[in-house]
mmCIF file of C-alpha atoms in Angstrom:
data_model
loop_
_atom_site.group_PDB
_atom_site.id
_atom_site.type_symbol
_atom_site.label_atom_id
_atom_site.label_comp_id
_atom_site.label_asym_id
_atom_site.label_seq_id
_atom_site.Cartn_x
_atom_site.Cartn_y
_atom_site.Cartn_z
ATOM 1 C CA UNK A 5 -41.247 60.605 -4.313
ATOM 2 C CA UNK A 6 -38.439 59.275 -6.314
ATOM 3 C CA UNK A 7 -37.647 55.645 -6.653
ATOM 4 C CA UNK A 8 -33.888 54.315 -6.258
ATOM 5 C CA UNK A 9 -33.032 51.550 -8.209
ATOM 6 C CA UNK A 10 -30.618 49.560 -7.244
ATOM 7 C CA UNK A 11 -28.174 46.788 -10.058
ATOM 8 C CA UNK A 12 -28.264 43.440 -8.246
ATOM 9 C CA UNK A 13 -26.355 41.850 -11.282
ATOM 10 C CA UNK A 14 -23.498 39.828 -10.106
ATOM 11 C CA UNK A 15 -19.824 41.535 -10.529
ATOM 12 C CA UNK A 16 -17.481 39.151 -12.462
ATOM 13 C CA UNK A 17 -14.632 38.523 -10.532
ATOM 14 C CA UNK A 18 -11.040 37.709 -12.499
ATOM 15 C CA UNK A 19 -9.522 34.738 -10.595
ATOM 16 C CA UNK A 20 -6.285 33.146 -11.720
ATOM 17 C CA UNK A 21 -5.635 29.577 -10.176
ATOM 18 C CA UNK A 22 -2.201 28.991 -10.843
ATOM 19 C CA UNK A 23 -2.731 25.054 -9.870
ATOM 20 C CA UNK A 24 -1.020 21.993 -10.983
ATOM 21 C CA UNK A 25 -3.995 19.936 -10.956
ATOM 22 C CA UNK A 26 -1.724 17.027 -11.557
ATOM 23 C CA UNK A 27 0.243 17.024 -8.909
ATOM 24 C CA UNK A 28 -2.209 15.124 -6.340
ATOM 25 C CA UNK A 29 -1.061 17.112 -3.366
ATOM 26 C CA UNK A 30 -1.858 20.272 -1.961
ATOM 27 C CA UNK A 31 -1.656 21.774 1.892
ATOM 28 C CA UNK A 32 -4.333 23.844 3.026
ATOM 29 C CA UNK A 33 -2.087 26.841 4.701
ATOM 30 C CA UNK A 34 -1.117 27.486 0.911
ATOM 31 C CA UNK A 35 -4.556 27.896 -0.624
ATOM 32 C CA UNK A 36 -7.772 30.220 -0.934
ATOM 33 C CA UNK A 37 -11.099 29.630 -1.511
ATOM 34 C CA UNK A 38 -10.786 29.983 -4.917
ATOM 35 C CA UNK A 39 -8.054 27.381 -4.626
ATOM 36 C CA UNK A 40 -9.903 24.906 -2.588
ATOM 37 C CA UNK A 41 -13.031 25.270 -5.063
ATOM 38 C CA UNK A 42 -11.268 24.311 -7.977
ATOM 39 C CA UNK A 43 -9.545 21.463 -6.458
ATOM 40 C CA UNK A 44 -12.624 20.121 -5.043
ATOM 41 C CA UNK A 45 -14.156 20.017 -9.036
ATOM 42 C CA UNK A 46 -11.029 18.170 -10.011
ATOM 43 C CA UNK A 47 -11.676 15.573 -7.794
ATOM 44 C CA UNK A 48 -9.595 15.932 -4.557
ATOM 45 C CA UNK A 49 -10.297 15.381 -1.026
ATOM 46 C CA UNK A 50 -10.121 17.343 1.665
ATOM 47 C CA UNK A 51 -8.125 15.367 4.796
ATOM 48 C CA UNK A 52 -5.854 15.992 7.779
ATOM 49 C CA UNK A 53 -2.446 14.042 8.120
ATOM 50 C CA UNK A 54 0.688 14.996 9.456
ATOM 51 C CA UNK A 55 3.698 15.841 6.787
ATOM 52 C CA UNK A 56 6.893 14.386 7.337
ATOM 53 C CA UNK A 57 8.932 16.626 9.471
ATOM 54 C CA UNK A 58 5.910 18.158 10.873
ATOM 55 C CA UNK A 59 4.231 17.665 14.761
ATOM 56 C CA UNK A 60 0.789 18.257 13.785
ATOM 57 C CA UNK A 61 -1.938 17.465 11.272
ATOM 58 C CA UNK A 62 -2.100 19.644 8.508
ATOM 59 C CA UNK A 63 -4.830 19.771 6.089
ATOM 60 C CA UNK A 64 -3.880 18.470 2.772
ATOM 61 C CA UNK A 65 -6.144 18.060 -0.616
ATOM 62 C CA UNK A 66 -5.160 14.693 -2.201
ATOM 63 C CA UNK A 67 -6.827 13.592 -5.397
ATOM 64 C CA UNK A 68 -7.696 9.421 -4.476
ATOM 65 C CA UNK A 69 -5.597 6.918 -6.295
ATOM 66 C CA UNK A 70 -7.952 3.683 -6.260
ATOM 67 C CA UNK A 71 -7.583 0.990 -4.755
ATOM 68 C CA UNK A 72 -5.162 2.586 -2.545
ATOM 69 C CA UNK A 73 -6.542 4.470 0.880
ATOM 70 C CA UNK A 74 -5.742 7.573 1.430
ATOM 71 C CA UNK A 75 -3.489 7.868 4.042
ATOM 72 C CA UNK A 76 -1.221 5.513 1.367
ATOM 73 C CA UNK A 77 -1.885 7.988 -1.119
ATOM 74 C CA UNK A 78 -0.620 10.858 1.300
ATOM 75 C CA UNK A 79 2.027 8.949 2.424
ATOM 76 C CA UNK A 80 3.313 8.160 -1.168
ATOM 77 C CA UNK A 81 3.266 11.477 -2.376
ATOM 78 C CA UNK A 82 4.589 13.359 0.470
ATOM 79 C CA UNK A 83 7.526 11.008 0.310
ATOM 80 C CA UNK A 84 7.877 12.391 -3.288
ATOM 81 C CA UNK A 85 7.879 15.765 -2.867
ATOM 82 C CA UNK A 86 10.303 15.310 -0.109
ATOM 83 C CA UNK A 87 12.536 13.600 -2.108
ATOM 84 C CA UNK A 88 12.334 16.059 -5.066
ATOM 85 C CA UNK A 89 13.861 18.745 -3.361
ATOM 86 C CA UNK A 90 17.684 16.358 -3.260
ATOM 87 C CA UNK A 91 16.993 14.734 -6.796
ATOM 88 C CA UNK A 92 14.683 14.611 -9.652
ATOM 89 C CA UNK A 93 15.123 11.205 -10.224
ATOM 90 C CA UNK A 94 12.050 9.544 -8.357
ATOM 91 C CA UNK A 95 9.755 7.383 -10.048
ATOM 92 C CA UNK A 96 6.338 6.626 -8.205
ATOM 93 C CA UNK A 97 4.230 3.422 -9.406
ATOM 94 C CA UNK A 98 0.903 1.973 -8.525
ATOM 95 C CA UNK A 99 1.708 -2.112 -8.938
ATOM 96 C CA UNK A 100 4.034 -4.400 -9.629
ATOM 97 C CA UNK A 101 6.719 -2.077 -8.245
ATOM 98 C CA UNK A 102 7.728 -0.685 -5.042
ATOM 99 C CA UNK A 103 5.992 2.773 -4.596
ATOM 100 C CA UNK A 104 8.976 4.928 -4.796
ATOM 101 C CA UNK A 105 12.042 3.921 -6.712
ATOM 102 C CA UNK A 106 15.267 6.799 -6.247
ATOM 103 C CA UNK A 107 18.794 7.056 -6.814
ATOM 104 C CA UNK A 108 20.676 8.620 -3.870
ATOM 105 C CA UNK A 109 23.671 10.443 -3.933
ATOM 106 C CA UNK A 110 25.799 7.924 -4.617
ATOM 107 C CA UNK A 111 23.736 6.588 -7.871
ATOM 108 C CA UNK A 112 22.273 3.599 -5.723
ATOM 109 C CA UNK A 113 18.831 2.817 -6.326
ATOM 110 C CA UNK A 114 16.502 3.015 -3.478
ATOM 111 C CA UNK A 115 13.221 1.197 -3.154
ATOM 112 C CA UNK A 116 10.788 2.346 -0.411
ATOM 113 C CA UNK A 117 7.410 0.325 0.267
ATOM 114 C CA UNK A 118 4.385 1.835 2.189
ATOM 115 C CA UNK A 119 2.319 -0.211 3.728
ATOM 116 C CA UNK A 120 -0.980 0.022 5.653
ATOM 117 C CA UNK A 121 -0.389 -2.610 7.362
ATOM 118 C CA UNK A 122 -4.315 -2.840 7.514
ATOM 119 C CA UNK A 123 -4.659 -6.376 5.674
ATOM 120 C CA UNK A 124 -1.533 -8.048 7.343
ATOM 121 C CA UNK A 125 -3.485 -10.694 9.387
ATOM 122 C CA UNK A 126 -5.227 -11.715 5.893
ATOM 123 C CA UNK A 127 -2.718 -11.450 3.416
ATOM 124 C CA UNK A 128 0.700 -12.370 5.459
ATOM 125 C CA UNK A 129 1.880 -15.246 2.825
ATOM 126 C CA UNK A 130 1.123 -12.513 -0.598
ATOM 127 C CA UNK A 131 3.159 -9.279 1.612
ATOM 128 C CA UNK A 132 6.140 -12.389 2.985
ATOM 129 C CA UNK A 133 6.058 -13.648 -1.172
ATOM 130 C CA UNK A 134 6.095 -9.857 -2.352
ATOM 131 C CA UNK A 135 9.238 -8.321 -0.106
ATOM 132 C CA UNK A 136 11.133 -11.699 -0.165
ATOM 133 C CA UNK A 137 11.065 -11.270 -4.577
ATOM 134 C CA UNK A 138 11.765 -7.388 -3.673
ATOM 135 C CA UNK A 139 14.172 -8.281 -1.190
ATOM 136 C CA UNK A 140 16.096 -10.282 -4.214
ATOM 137 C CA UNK A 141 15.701 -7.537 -6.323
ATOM 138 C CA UNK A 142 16.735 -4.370 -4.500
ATOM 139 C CA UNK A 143 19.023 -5.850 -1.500
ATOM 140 C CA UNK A 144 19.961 -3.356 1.345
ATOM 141 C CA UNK A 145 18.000 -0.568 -0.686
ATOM 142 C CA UNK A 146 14.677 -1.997 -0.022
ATOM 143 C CA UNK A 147 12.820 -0.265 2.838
ATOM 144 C CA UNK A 148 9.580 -0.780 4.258
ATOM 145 C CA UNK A 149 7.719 2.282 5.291
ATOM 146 C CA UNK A 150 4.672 2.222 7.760
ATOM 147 C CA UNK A 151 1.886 4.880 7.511
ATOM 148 C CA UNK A 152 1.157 3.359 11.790
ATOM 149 C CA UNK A 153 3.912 2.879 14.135
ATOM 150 C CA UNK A 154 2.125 0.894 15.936
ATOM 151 C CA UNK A 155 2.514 -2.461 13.040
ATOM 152 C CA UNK A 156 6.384 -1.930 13.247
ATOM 153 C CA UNK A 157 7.440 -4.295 16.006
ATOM 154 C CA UNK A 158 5.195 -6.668 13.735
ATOM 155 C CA UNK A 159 6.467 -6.014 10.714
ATOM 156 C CA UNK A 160 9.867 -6.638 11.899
ATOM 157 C CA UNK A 161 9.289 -9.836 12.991
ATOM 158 C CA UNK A 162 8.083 -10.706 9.607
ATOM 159 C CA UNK A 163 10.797 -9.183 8.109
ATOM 160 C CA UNK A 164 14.111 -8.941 9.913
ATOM 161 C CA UNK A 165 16.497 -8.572 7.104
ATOM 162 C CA UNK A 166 14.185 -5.314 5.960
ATOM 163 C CA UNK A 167 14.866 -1.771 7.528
ATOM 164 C CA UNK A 168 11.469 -0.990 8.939
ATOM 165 C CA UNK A 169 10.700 2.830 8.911
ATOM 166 C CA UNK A 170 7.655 5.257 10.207
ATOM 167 C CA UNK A 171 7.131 8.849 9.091
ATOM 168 C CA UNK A 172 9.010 10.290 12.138
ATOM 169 C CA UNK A 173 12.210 8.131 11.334
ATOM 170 C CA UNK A 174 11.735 9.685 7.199
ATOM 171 C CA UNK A 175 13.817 13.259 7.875
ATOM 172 C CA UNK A 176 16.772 11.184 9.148
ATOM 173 C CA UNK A 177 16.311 8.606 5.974
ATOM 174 C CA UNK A 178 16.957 11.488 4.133
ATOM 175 C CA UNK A 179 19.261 12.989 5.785
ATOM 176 C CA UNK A 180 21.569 9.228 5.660
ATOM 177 C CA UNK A 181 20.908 9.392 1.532
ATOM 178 C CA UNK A 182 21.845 12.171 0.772
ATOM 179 C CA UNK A 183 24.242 14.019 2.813
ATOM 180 C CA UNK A 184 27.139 15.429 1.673
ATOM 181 C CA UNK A 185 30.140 13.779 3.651
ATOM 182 C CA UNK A 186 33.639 16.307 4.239
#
């Protein structure tokens, strides 16, 4: 009787990931396995959210900014990559700052704010202290954006001289900056 020996050794497989492990945001239709691996060893998180201009929740991978949540994080970076696609020059900071600074199309800058709106009740004097200075600072180019439609009617009773916006009202923003008028 002859034996049959069989090679159980392990077959290298070449993978490229051709990942910009900086960028902090990733949807989930546009990766593999191999993909998803590698961002889960950087750091990122798996979550669902819905994109601007979307209907539905979409899995994203978001590497967590501390101390902001998630859904902030999401919010802040979608907004981004949104707005690279009319101009490269958008700044995104952490403090001190509103989140996303832009010029539109004609040169004015743009602050835009998003907000939680989870610590309202507690901290209502530091957020009325923080967009009144802002509010000085930026004029009609300061916008509030709300990552739950449901704080808006509050919001704008806090602050009625702000333009209070939710993702769904963010295409149209957009739209108002930077179209081309004939």
């Amino acid at each position: 009787m002859s034996e049959k020996r069989y090679d159980f050794r392990m077959q290298r497989l070449d993978i490229n990931i051709k990942l910009d492990s900086s960028k902090g945001l990733f949807f989930g239709r546009k990766l593999d396995y191999y993909d998803e691996s590698y961002l889960e060893d950087q750091g990122y998180v798996s979550c669902s959210f819905v994109p601007i201009g979307k209907l539905r929740q979409e899995q994203v991978w978001i590497l967590p900014a501390p101390p902001e949540s998630l859904i902030h994080t999401f919010l802040v970076r979608n907004i981004r990559d949104e707005l690279l696609k009319f101009t490269k020059d958008v700044h995104v900071y952490k403090a001190v700052y509103p989140d996303v600074i832009f010029q539109n199309r004609t040169r004015q800058i743009v602050a835009l704010e998003i907000e939680t709106g989870k610590n309202m009740k507690k901290h209502k004097r530091r957020l009325y202290d923080k967009f009144t200075e802002a509010k000085l600072k930026y004029g009609k180019n300061l916008f509030i954006v709300l990552t739950d439609s449901n704080m808006k009617r509050k919001y704008k009773s806090l602050f009625p001289n702000i333009k209070i916006l939710v993702r769904t009202d963010l295409p149209a923003f957009f739209h108002s900056q930077f179209h081309i008028r004939r």
